[in-house]
C-alpha positions as a Markdown table, in Angstrom:
| # | Residue | x | y | z |
|---|---|---|---|---|
| 1 | Met | -43.7 | -89.5 | 94.8 |
| 2 | Asn | -41.2 | -90.4 | 93.7 |
| 3 | Glu | -37.9 | -90.6 | 96.4 |
| 4 | Glu | -36.0 | -91.2 | 93.3 |
| 5 | Lys | -36.5 | -87.5 | 92.2 |
| 6 | Pro | -33.9 | -84.9 | 93.3 |
| 7 | His | -35.7 | -82.5 | 95.8 |
| 8 | Ile | -36.0 | -78.9 | 95.5 |
| 9 | Ser | -37.6 | -76.0 | 97.6 |
| 10 | Ile | -39.7 | -73.0 | 96.3 |
| 11 | Ile | -41.3 | -70.0 | 97.7 |
| 12 | Ile | -44.1 | -68.3 | 96.2 |
| 13 | Ile | -43.7 | -63.9 | 96.9 |
| 14 | Gly | -45.4 | -61.1 | 96.1 |
| 15 | Arg | -47.5 | -58.2 | 96.9 |
| 16 | Val | -51.0 | -58.3 | 98.3 |
| 17 | Asp | -53.5 | -59.8 | 95.7 |
| 18 | Ser | -51.0 | -61.0 | 93.1 |
| 19 | Gly | -52.7 | -64.5 | 93.2 |
| 20 | Lys | -50.4 | -66.1 | 95.1 |
| 21 | Ser | -52.6 | -68.8 | 96.7 |
| 22 | Ile | -54.5 | -69.1 | 93.3 |
| 23 | Leu | -51.0 | -70.0 | 91.6 |
| 24 | Thr | -49.8 | -72.3 | 94.6 |
| 25 | Glu | -53.3 | -74.4 | 94.3 |
| 26 | Arg | -53.4 | -74.3 | 90.1 |
| 27 | Leu | -49.3 | -75.9 | 90.5 |
| 28 | Leu | -51.0 | -78.4 | 93.0 |
| 29 | Tyr | -53.7 | -79.4 | 90.2 |
| 30 | Glu | -51.8 | -79.8 | 87.5 |
| 31 | Cys | -49.1 | -81.3 | 89.2 |
| 32 | Gly | -51.4 | -83.8 | 90.2 |
| 33 | Asn | -51.8 | -83.2 | 94.0 |
| 34 | Ile | -55.0 | -82.9 | 94.3 |
| 35 | Asn | -58.3 | -84.1 | 92.1 |
| 36 | Glu | -60.8 | -81.5 | 90.7 |
| 37 | Gln | -63.1 | -81.6 | 93.4 |
| 38 | Lys | -60.3 | -80.3 | 95.7 |
| 39 | Glu | -59.6 | -77.8 | 93.3 |
| 40 | Arg | -63.0 | -76.1 | 93.3 |
| 41 | Leu | -62.9 | -76.0 | 97.2 |
| 42 | Ala | -59.4 | -74.5 | 97.5 |
| 43 | Phe | -59.9 | -72.1 | 94.4 |
| 44 | Gln | -63.3 | -70.4 | 96.4 |
| 45 | Trp | -60.9 | -70.6 | 99.6 |
| 46 | Asn | -60.5 | -67.2 | 99.3 |
| 47 | Tyr | -64.2 | -66.4 | 99.3 |
| 48 | Trp | -65.7 | -68.2 | 102.0 |
| 49 | Pro | -66.4 | -67.0 | 105.7 |
| 50 | Lys | -63.8 | -67.7 | 108.0 |
| 51 | Ser | -66.1 | -70.2 | 110.2 |
| 52 | Leu | -66.9 | -72.1 | 107.2 |
| 53 | Arg | -62.8 | -72.6 | 106.5 |
| 54 | Thr | -63.1 | -76.2 | 108.5 |
| 55 | Ser | -59.7 | -78.2 | 109.1 |
| 56 | Trp | -60.7 | -81.3 | 106.9 |
| 57 | Asn | -60.6 | -79.2 | 103.9 |
| 58 | Arg | -57.4 | -76.8 | 105.3 |
| 59 | Asp | -54.5 | -79.4 | 104.6 |
| 60 | Ile | -55.9 | -79.3 | 100.5 |
| 61 | Ile | -55.2 | -75.6 | 100.5 |
| 62 | Val | -52.6 | -73.3 | 100.5 |
| 63 | Asp | -53.1 | -71.8 | 103.6 |
| 64 | Ala | -51.3 | -74.3 | 105.5 |
| 65 | Ser | -48.0 | -72.5 | 103.5 |
| 66 | Leu | -46.4 | -75.6 | 102.8 |
| 67 | Gln | -47.3 | -78.0 | 99.9 |
| 68 | Lys | -45.4 | -80.8 | 97.8 |
| 69 | Cys | -46.2 | -81.6 | 94.0 |
| 70 | Glu | -43.9 | -83.3 | 91.3 |
| 71 | Thr | -43.1 | -82.4 | 87.9 |
| 72 | Ile | -41.7 | -84.8 | 85.7 |
| 73 | Lys | -37.7 | -83.6 | 87.0 |
| 74 | Tyr | -38.1 | -82.7 | 90.8 |
| 75 | Arg | -40.4 | -83.6 | 94.0 |
| 76 | Val | -40.8 | -80.1 | 94.7 |
| 77 | Thr | -41.5 | -78.1 | 98.2 |
| 78 | Leu | -43.8 | -75.0 | 97.5 |
| 79 | Ile | -43.9 | -72.7 | 99.9 |
| 80 | Asp | -46.8 | -69.9 | 99.8 |
| 81 | Thr | -46.7 | -66.7 | 102.2 |
| 82 | Pro | -48.7 | -64.2 | 102.9 |
| 83 | Gly | -47.9 | -60.8 | 100.7 |
| 84 | His | -49.2 | -57.9 | 103.3 |
| 85 | Arg | -46.9 | -55.8 | 105.0 |
| 86 | Asp | -47.8 | -56.5 | 108.4 |
| 87 | Phe | -46.3 | -60.4 | 108.1 |
| 88 | Ile | -43.2 | -59.2 | 106.4 |
| 89 | Lys | -41.7 | -60.9 | 109.5 |
| 90 | Asn | -43.3 | -64.5 | 108.4 |
| 91 | Leu | -41.8 | -64.4 | 104.4 |
| 92 | Ile | -38.5 | -63.3 | 106.0 |
| 93 | Ser | -38.4 | -66.5 | 108.0 |
| 94 | Lys | -39.3 | -68.7 | 105.2 |
| 95 | Ile | -37.3 | -67.2 | 102.4 |
| 96 | Ser | -34.4 | -67.9 | 104.3 |
| 97 | Gln | -34.6 | -71.2 | 104.4 |
| 98 | Val | -35.0 | -71.9 | 100.1 |
| 99 | Asp | -32.5 | -71.2 | 97.4 |
| 100 | Ser | -35.3 | -70.5 | 94.4 |
| 101 | Ala | -38.7 | -68.2 | 94.2 |
| 102 | Ile | -41.4 | -67.6 | 91.9 |
| 103 | Leu | -42.2 | -63.7 | 91.8 |
| 104 | Val | -45.8 | -63.7 | 91.2 |
| 105 | Val | -46.6 | -59.9 | 89.7 |
| 106 | Ala | -49.8 | -59.0 | 88.6 |
| 107 | Ala | -50.4 | -57.4 | 85.0 |
| 108 | Thr | -53.3 | -55.4 | 86.0 |
| 109 | Tyr | -53.2 | -51.7 | 85.8 |
| 110 | Gly | -52.2 | -49.8 | 89.1 |
| 111 | Glu | -51.0 | -53.2 | 90.9 |
| 112 | Phe | -48.4 | -53.6 | 89.5 |
| 113 | Glu | -47.3 | -49.6 | 89.3 |
| 114 | Ser | -48.5 | -50.0 | 92.8 |
| 115 | Gly | -46.1 | -52.7 | 93.8 |
| 116 | Ile | -43.0 | -51.5 | 91.5 |
| 117 | Arg | -43.3 | -47.9 | 92.7 |
| 118 | Lys | -40.3 | -46.8 | 95.7 |
| 119 | Gly | -41.4 | -48.2 | 99.0 |
| 120 | Gly | -43.9 | -50.7 | 96.8 |
| 121 | Gln | -43.7 | -54.4 | 98.1 |
| 122 | Thr | -42.8 | -56.0 | 95.1 |
| 123 | Arg | -39.8 | -54.1 | 94.8 |
| 124 | Glu | -39.3 | -55.1 | 98.9 |
| 125 | His | -39.5 | -59.0 | 97.8 |
| 126 | Ile | -36.9 | -58.9 | 95.1 |
| 127 | Leu | -34.5 | -56.8 | 97.0 |
| 128 | Leu | -35.3 | -59.5 | 100.4 |
| 129 | Ala | -34.6 | -62.7 | 97.6 |
| 130 | Tyr | -31.6 | -61.2 | 96.7 |
| 131 | Thr | -30.6 | -60.5 | 100.2 |
| 132 | Phe | -31.4 | -63.9 | 101.8 |
| 133 | Gly | -29.1 | -65.7 | 98.8 |
| 134 | Ile | -32.1 | -66.5 | 96.5 |
| 135 | Thr | -30.2 | -66.5 | 93.0 |
| 136 | Gln | -32.6 | -68.7 | 91.0 |
| 137 | Leu | -35.6 | -66.3 | 90.4 |
| 138 | Ile | -38.4 | -67.0 | 88.4 |
| 139 | Val | -40.9 | -64.0 | 87.6 |
| 140 | Ala | -44.8 | -65.2 | 86.8 |
| 141 | Val | -46.5 | -62.8 | 85.3 |
| 142 | Asn | -49.9 | -63.1 | 86.2 |
| 143 | Lys | -53.6 | -62.3 | 85.9 |
| 144 | Met | -52.9 | -61.8 | 81.7 |
| 145 | Asp | -56.6 | -62.6 | 81.2 |
| 146 | Thr | -57.3 | -59.4 | 82.5 |
| 147 | Ile | -55.5 | -57.5 | 79.7 |
| 148 | Glu | -57.2 | -57.2 | 76.2 |
| 149 | Ser | -55.4 | -59.3 | 74.0 |
| 150 | Thr | -54.4 | -56.5 | 71.6 |
| 151 | Asp | -52.9 | -54.7 | 74.7 |
| 152 | Ser | -51.5 | -58.5 | 76.1 |
| 153 | Glu | -47.7 | -58.3 | 75.1 |
| 154 | Arg | -46.5 | -54.7 | 75.5 |
| 155 | Arg | -48.0 | -55.1 | 78.6 |
| 156 | Phe | -45.7 | -58.3 | 79.6 |
| 157 | Asn | -43.0 | -56.8 | 78.1 |
| 158 | Glu | -43.6 | -53.2 | 80.2 |
| 159 | Ile | -43.3 | -55.6 | 83.4 |
| 160 | Lys | -40.6 | -57.5 | 82.2 |
| 161 | Ser | -38.4 | -54.6 | 81.2 |
| 162 | Glu | -39.6 | -52.8 | 84.9 |
| 163 | Val | -38.6 | -56.0 | 87.2 |
| 164 | Ser | -35.1 | -56.7 | 84.8 |
| 165 | Asn | -34.2 | -52.9 | 85.9 |
| 166 | Phe | -34.8 | -53.1 | 89.1 |
| 167 | Ala | -33.0 | -56.5 | 90.0 |
| 168 | Lys | -30.2 | -55.7 | 87.7 |
| 169 | Arg | -30.0 | -52.5 | 90.4 |
| 170 | Leu | -29.6 | -55.5 | 93.0 |
| 171 | Gly | -27.0 | -57.3 | 91.3 |
| 172 | Tyr | -29.5 | -59.9 | 89.6 |
| 173 | Gln | -28.8 | -60.9 | 86.3 |
| 174 | Pro | -31.7 | -60.2 | 83.7 |
| 175 | Gln | -30.8 | -63.2 | 80.9 |
| 176 | Arg | -30.7 | -65.3 | 84.4 |
| 177 | Ile | -34.4 | -64.7 | 85.3 |
| 178 | Ile | -37.3 | -66.3 | 84.0 |
| 179 | Phe | -40.5 | -64.4 | 82.6 |
| 180 | Val | -43.4 | -66.4 | 81.8 |
| 181 | Pro | -47.0 | -64.9 | 81.8 |
| 182 | Ile | -50.0 | -66.1 | 83.1 |
| 183 | Ser | -53.1 | -66.7 | 83.9 |
| 184 | Ser | -53.3 | -69.1 | 87.2 |
| 185 | Trp | -57.3 | -68.9 | 87.2 |
| 186 | Asn | -57.7 | -70.2 | 84.1 |
| 187 | Gly | -54.3 | -72.8 | 83.4 |
| 188 | Asp | -52.9 | -70.5 | 81.2 |
| 189 | Asn | -48.9 | -71.5 | 80.7 |
| 190 | Ile | -48.9 | -73.1 | 84.2 |
| 191 | Ser | -48.3 | -76.6 | 82.4 |
| 192 | Glu | -49.7 | -76.6 | 78.5 |
| 193 | Val | -49.3 | -73.8 | 76.8 |
| 194 | Ser | -52.1 | -71.2 | 76.2 |
| 195 | Asn | -53.2 | -70.7 | 72.7 |
| 196 | Lys | -54.4 | -67.4 | 74.2 |
| 197 | Met | -51.3 | -65.8 | 74.1 |
| 198 | Ser | -50.0 | -67.0 | 70.7 |
| 199 | Trp | -47.2 | -63.9 | 70.6 |
| 200 | Phe | -45.4 | -65.5 | 74.0 |
| 201 | Glu | -43.1 | -67.9 | 71.8 |
| 202 | Asn | -40.4 | -69.2 | 74.9 |
| 203 | Trp | -38.4 | -67.8 | 77.5 |
| 204 | Thr | -34.9 | -68.6 | 77.4 |
| 205 | Ile | -31.6 | -68.3 | 80.1 |
| 206 | Gln | -28.4 | -68.2 | 79.7 |
| 207 | Arg | -25.9 | -69.7 | 82.6 |
| 208 | Lys | -22.4 | -70.3 | 82.9 |
| 209 | Glu | -23.3 | -74.2 | 83.2 |
| 210 | Asn | -25.7 | -74.3 | 80.7 |
| 211 | His | -29.3 | -72.5 | 78.8 |
| 212 | His | -32.8 | -73.4 | 78.8 |
| 213 | Thr | -35.3 | -72.2 | 76.6 |
| 214 | Gly | -39.1 | -73.4 | 78.0 |
| 215 | Lys | -42.9 | -72.4 | 77.6 |
| 216 | Thr | -44.8 | -72.8 | 80.9 |
| 217 | Leu | -44.0 | -72.0 | 84.4 |
| 218 | Val | -43.6 | -75.9 | 84.9 |
| 219 | Asp | -41.0 | -75.8 | 82.7 |
| 220 | Ala | -39.3 | -73.2 | 84.1 |
| 221 | Ile | -39.7 | -75.5 | 87.9 |
| 222 | Asn | -37.6 | -77.8 | 86.1 |
| 223 | Ala | -35.0 | -75.3 | 84.9 |
| 224 | Ile | -34.2 | -74.9 | 88.6 |
| 225 | Ile | -30.6 | -76.6 | 89.3 |
| 226 | Pro | -30.4 | -77.9 | 92.7 |
| 227 | Ser | -28.6 | -76.3 | 95.5 |
| 228 | Met | -25.4 | -77.9 | 96.7 |
| 229 | Gln | -25.4 | -80.0 | 99.2 |
| 230 | Phe | -22.8 | -79.4 | 102.1 |
| 231 | Ile | -23.1 | -83.0 | 103.9 |
| 232 | Asn | -19.8 | -82.4 | 105.2 |
| 233 | Lys | -19.9 | -79.3 | 107.0 |
| 234 | Pro | -21.1 | -79.5 | 110.7 |
| 235 | Leu | -25.1 | -79.7 | 111.3 |
| 236 | Arg | -26.9 | -76.9 | 111.3 |
| 237 | Ile | -30.6 | -76.4 | 111.4 |
| 238 | Pro | -32.4 | -72.9 | 112.3 |
| 239 | Leu | -35.9 | -73.9 | 113.6 |
| 240 | Gln | -39.3 | -72.8 | 111.8 |
| 241 | Ala | -42.0 | -73.8 | 114.3 |
| 242 | Val | -41.9 | -76.1 | 116.9 |
| 243 | Tyr | -45.1 | -77.8 | 117.6 |
| 244 | Lys | -46.8 | -80.1 | 120.8 |
| 245 | Ile | -48.9 | -83.0 | 118.9 |
| 246 | Asn | -51.1 | -85.4 | 121.4 |
| 247 | Gly | -49.5 | -88.6 | 121.2 |
| 248 | Val | -46.4 | -87.6 | 119.3 |
| 249 | Gly | -44.6 | -85.1 | 121.7 |
| 250 | Thr | -42.8 | -81.9 | 120.7 |
| 251 | Val | -41.8 | -81.9 | 116.9 |
| 252 | Ala | -39.2 | -79.5 | 116.1 |
| 253 | Ile | -39.7 | -78.2 | 112.3 |
| 254 | Gly | -36.8 | -76.5 | 110.3 |
| 255 | Arg | -34.5 | -76.5 | 106.7 |
| 256 | Val | -31.8 | -78.6 | 107.3 |
| 257 | Glu | -29.3 | -76.2 | 106.1 |
| 258 | Thr | -25.3 | -78.3 | 106.3 |
| 259 | Gly | -24.6 | -81.4 | 107.9 |
| 260 | Val | -27.0 | -85.1 | 108.6 |
| 261 | Leu | -29.8 | -85.3 | 110.6 |
| 262 | Lys | -30.2 | -88.5 | 111.5 |
| 263 | Thr | -32.4 | -90.8 | 114.1 |
| 264 | Asn | -30.8 | -91.7 | 117.5 |
| 265 | Met | -28.7 | -89.0 | 116.5 |
| 266 | Ile | -28.4 | -86.3 | 120.2 |
| 267 | Val | -28.7 | -82.9 | 119.3 |
| 268 | Ser | -28.3 | -79.5 | 121.1 |
| 269 | Phe | -30.0 | -76.1 | 120.9 |
| 270 | Ala | -28.5 | -72.6 | 120.7 |
| 271 | Pro | -29.2 | -70.3 | 122.4 |
| 272 | Ser | -30.7 | -72.6 | 124.7 |
| 273 | Thr | -28.6 | -75.2 | 126.7 |
| 274 | Thr | -31.2 | -78.0 | 125.2 |
| 275 | Met | -30.2 | -81.3 | 124.6 |
| 276 | Thr | -32.2 | -84.1 | 123.7 |
| 277 | Glu | -32.3 | -87.5 | 121.7 |
| 278 | Val | -34.0 | -87.3 | 118.0 |
| 279 | Asn | -36.8 | -90.0 | 117.9 |
| 280 | Ser | -37.6 | -90.1 | 113.9 |
| 281 | Ile | -37.5 | -87.7 | 111.9 |
| 282 | Glu | -40.5 | -86.9 | 108.9 |
| 283 | Met | -40.8 | -85.3 | 105.0 |
| 284 | Tyr | -44.0 | -85.2 | 103.6 |
| 285 | His | -45.6 | -87.6 | 106.0 |
| 286 | Lys | -43.0 | -90.1 | 105.7 |
| 287 | Thr | -40.6 | -91.4 | 107.9 |
| 288 | Leu | -36.8 | -90.9 | 107.0 |
| 289 | Lys | -33.6 | -92.6 | 108.5 |
| 290 | Glu | -31.7 | -89.2 | 107.7 |
| 291 | Ala | -32.3 | -85.5 | 106.6 |
| 292 | Leu | -30.0 | -84.4 | 104.0 |
| 293 | Pro | -29.3 | -80.5 | 103.1 |
| 294 | Gly | -31.8 | -78.7 | 101.5 |
| 295 | Asp | -34.6 | -80.7 | 102.9 |
| 296 | Ile | -37.2 | -79.5 | 105.3 |
| 297 | Val | -38.5 | -81.9 | 108.0 |
| 298 | Gly | -39.7 | -82.5 | 111.0 |
| 299 | Phe | -38.5 | -83.7 | 113.8 |
| 300 | Asn | -39.9 | -85.7 | 116.3 |
| 301 | Leu | -37.5 | -85.0 | 119.8 |
| 302 | Lys | -37.3 | -87.0 | 123.4 |
| 303 | Gly | -38.3 | -85.7 | 126.4 |
| 304 | Ile | -38.2 | -81.9 | 125.5 |
| 305 | Ser | -41.0 | -79.5 | 126.3 |
| 306 | Ala | -42.4 | -77.6 | 123.3 |
| 307 | His | -42.1 | -74.5 | 125.7 |
| 308 | Glu | -38.1 | -74.8 | 126.1 |
| 309 | Leu | -37.8 | -74.2 | 122.3 |
| 310 | Arg | -38.7 | -71.4 | 119.7 |
| 311 | Arg | -38.1 | -70.6 | 116.4 |
| 312 | Gly | -35.0 | -68.7 | 116.0 |
| 313 | Phe | -33.4 | -71.3 | 117.4 |
| 314 | Val | -30.3 | -73.2 | 115.5 |
| 315 | Cys | -30.0 | -77.1 | 116.0 |
| 316 | Ser | -26.7 | -78.6 | 116.0 |
| 317 | Asp | -24.4 | -81.8 | 116.9 |
| 318 | Pro | -23.3 | -81.0 | 120.5 |
| 319 | Glu | -20.2 | -83.6 | 119.8 |
| 320 | Asn | -19.2 | -81.4 | 116.2 |
| 321 | Asn | -18.5 | -78.2 | 116.4 |
| 322 | Pro | -21.8 | -77.1 | 117.8 |
| 323 | Val | -22.8 | -74.2 | 117.3 |
| 324 | Leu | -22.7 | -70.7 | 119.6 |
| 325 | Val | -24.3 | -67.6 | 121.0 |
| 326 | Ala | -23.4 | -64.8 | 119.3 |
| 327 | Ser | -22.0 | -61.8 | 121.8 |
| 328 | Ser | -21.1 | -59.4 | 118.6 |
| 329 | Phe | -20.2 | -59.1 | 115.0 |
| 330 | Ile | -19.0 | -57.9 | 112.3 |
| 331 | Ala | -21.2 | -56.9 | 109.7 |
| 332 | Gln | -20.6 | -55.1 | 106.1 |
| 333 | Ile | -24.1 | -53.4 | 105.5 |
| 334 | Ile | -25.7 | -51.3 | 102.8 |
| 335 | Val | -28.6 | -48.7 | 103.7 |
| 336 | Ile | -31.2 | -49.2 | 101.1 |
| 337 | Asp | -34.2 | -46.7 | 103.2 |
| 338 | His | -33.7 | -44.3 | 105.6 |
| 339 | Leu | -35.0 | -41.4 | 105.9 |
| 340 | Asn | -32.3 | -39.6 | 109.0 |
| 341 | Glu | -28.9 | -40.9 | 109.9 |
| 342 | Ile | -27.7 | -43.8 | 111.4 |
| 343 | Lys | -25.6 | -42.9 | 114.2 |
| 344 | Gln | -24.0 | -45.5 | 117.2 |
| 345 | Gly | -27.1 | -46.3 | 119.6 |
| 346 | Tyr | -29.3 | -47.2 | 116.7 |
| 347 | Thr | -31.0 | -50.2 | 117.2 |
| 348 | Pro | -33.7 | -52.2 | 114.4 |
| 349 | Ile | -35.1 | -55.5 | 114.4 |
| 350 | Phe | -32.2 | -57.9 | 112.2 |
| 351 | Tyr | -33.6 | -60.9 | 110.5 |
| 352 | Cys | -30.9 | -63.4 | 109.9 |
| 353 | His | -32.1 | -67.6 | 109.0 |
| 354 | Thr | -35.5 | -67.9 | 111.3 |
| 355 | Ala | -34.2 | -65.2 | 114.1 |
| 356 | His | -35.8 | -61.7 | 113.9 |
| 357 | Ile | -34.1 | -59.6 | 117.3 |
| 358 | Pro | -33.0 | -56.0 | 118.4 |
| 359 | Cys | -29.7 | -55.2 | 117.7 |
| 360 | Gln | -27.4 | -52.3 | 118.5 |
| 361 | Phe | -24.8 | -50.2 | 116.2 |
| 362 | Ala | -22.6 | -50.0 | 118.7 |
| 363 | Glu | -19.7 | -48.9 | 116.3 |
| 364 | Leu | -19.3 | -47.8 | 112.9 |
| 365 | Ile | -16.0 | -48.8 | 112.2 |
| 366 | Glu | -15.5 | -47.5 | 108.6 |
| 367 | Lys | -17.2 | -46.0 | 105.2 |
| 368 | Tyr | -16.3 | -47.8 | 101.8 |
| 369 | Asp | -16.6 | -47.0 | 98.0 |
| 370 | Arg | -19.3 | -50.2 | 96.7 |
| 371 | Arg | -17.2 | -50.4 | 93.7 |
| 372 | Thr | -13.9 | -50.0 | 94.5 |
| 373 | Gly | -13.9 | -51.4 | 98.2 |
| 374 | Ser | -11.6 | -48.6 | 98.6 |
| 375 | Thr | -12.0 | -46.9 | 102.4 |
| 376 | Ile | -13.9 | -43.4 | 102.0 |
| 377 | Glu | -13.8 | -42.6 | 106.0 |
| 378 | Lys | -13.1 | -44.4 | 109.1 |
| 379 | Asn | -14.9 | -44.3 | 112.2 |
| 380 | Pro | -17.6 | -42.0 | 111.0 |
| 381 | Lys | -20.3 | -40.4 | 113.2 |
| 382 | Ser | -23.0 | -41.5 | 111.0 |
| 383 | Ile | -24.6 | -43.4 | 107.9 |
| 384 | Lys | -27.6 | -42.7 | 105.7 |
| 385 | Leu | -29.5 | -43.8 | 102.5 |
| 386 | Gly | -27.1 | -45.5 | 99.8 |
| 387 | Asp | -23.4 | -46.0 | 102.2 |
| 388 | Ala | -22.1 | -49.0 | 102.7 |
| 389 | Ala | -19.9 | -49.4 | 105.8 |
| 390 | Phe | -18.5 | -52.0 | 108.2 |
| 391 | Val | -20.1 | -51.7 | 111.9 |
| 392 | Lys | -20.1 | -53.6 | 115.0 |
| 393 | Ile | -23.2 | -55.0 | 116.3 |
| 394 | Ile | -24.2 | -56.5 | 119.2 |
| 395 | Pro | -27.8 | -58.3 | 119.7 |
| 396 | Met | -29.7 | -57.4 | 122.4 |
| 397 | Lys | -31.2 | -60.8 | 123.4 |
| 398 | Pro | -29.5 | -64.3 | 122.4 |
| 399 | Ile | -28.9 | -65.3 | 119.0 |
| 400 | Cys | -27.0 | -67.9 | 117.1 |
| 401 | Val | -25.2 | -66.8 | 113.7 |
| 402 | Glu | -21.7 | -67.8 | 111.6 |
| 403 | Lys | -19.6 | -66.1 | 109.0 |
| 404 | Phe | -20.9 | -65.8 | 105.7 |
| 405 | Val | -18.2 | -67.1 | 104.3 |
| 406 | Asp | -18.5 | -70.2 | 106.4 |
| 407 | Tyr | -22.5 | -71.0 | 106.4 |
| 408 | Pro | -23.9 | -68.3 | 104.2 |
| 409 | Ser | -27.9 | -69.2 | 105.4 |
| 410 | Leu | -26.6 | -68.1 | 108.8 |
| 411 | Gly | -24.4 | -64.9 | 107.8 |
| 412 | Arg | -27.2 | -62.9 | 105.9 |
| 413 | Phe | -29.6 | -60.3 | 107.3 |
| 414 | Ala | -32.1 | -57.9 | 106.9 |
| 415 | Ile | -32.9 | -54.4 | 109.0 |
| 416 | Arg | -36.0 | -53.5 | 109.5 |
| 417 | Asp | -37.4 | -50.4 | 111.1 |
| 418 | Ile | -40.9 | -48.5 | 111.3 |
| 419 | Lys | -41.9 | -51.2 | 109.1 |
| 420 | Leu | -39.4 | -50.5 | 106.2 |
| 421 | Thr | -36.4 | -52.8 | 104.8 |
| 422 | Ile | -34.1 | -50.0 | 105.6 |
| 423 | Ala | -30.4 | -52.2 | 105.4 |
| 424 | Val | -29.5 | -55.4 | 104.2 |
| 425 | Gly | -26.1 | -57.3 | 104.4 |
| 426 | Ile | -23.5 | -60.0 | 105.6 |
| 427 | Ile | -21.7 | -61.4 | 109.1 |
| 428 | Lys | -17.9 | -60.9 | 108.3 |
| 429 | Asp | -17.2 | -61.8 | 111.9 |
| 430 | Val | -18.6 | -62.8 | 114.7 |
| 431 | Thr | -17.7 | -63.4 | 118.7 |
| 432 | His | -18.9 | -66.0 | 120.1 |
| 433 | Ile | -20.2 | -66.0 | 123.7 |
| 434 | Ser | -17.9 | -69.5 | 125.2 |
| 435 | Thr | -20.8 | -71.1 | 126.5 |
| 436 | Asn | -24.4 | -71.0 | 125.5 |
| 437 | Leu | -26.7 | -69.4 | 127.9 |
């Protein structure tokens, strides 16, 4: 890969069976990362018995979730995610570590309607993308090859209208969302224009910075604007995973949100008291001297057991404003899906960056009007579906969070209960424990 090209990370989301993994494999192939033989193996992956899914071919397919490719403009990390709602926590921990997303929507009759209806996975995935700060959204309308050619344009416009309307209600600006009709199985409109959808002239998006026009999904990827790099802020790396590798030692995986991670640097991991030295840093199996904001890296740690760390811990520099454990925090939330009233003492699961732990509603401070921001009621006894409120939250287990204005990626959260996303919000203020526990 050309190391001089800017790096971007894209997460691929969508309801189960929408074609996410096949699309990722197709992108890898058409961007030159896997050869034709490996492509055929990858395309057959979903149909193989588990007993035949051996480790040697696992690195060429997307079940490993993290893959790389390269366009004419960018080095790209592609993150595939499970679509089944039972694995939503895996999706959330990954969606919190990117700035752009490809939402895969199946054009097949019944599949799209199932995903976009109230309680559908497509709706929830768009909501989670917006909640965790993904401002650049590409919608790939997949499986267009299953739609009759005489009806394909109408079907595409119908899906575009439905998704745009829902996204607009959440806060997205539809004119900034790219919609591309594709067939990931056949490769239509992935990197080359397909003659099977001659009615589709191009997509156009309007941004304050500039306008972009293109025809394919790769064109849409090239239209992504890399996120700002907060190099001068203190180091923050929420851990995605921790592994023990024979012959190497303990390796932590995470995305550098702010600051710079360097080799031979002493780092700390909250909410534990662990401190250690960074032996080496790798990205795409290449050694780096330092990792910058936006880089998803693995870093080898000296003299520490993998059992001492876990997903949800946050790495920081102990000499430069290290991250602290939160004893409580004030949150601004919106209740989006809850059958009953939420009262003081309610304890659902909070998902913030890569951490997910139970947190208790300790105090309902006030309800406010979402349009004007004016106070509706002080110290309400309960809040319900549609309400916006300021609440005091107490974590039931140690967690590291930050104010949204200081560290946006560590200050956004989703609240889930009974397999539903019931509320979303941001952290306005944090009371920290003075020393890590």
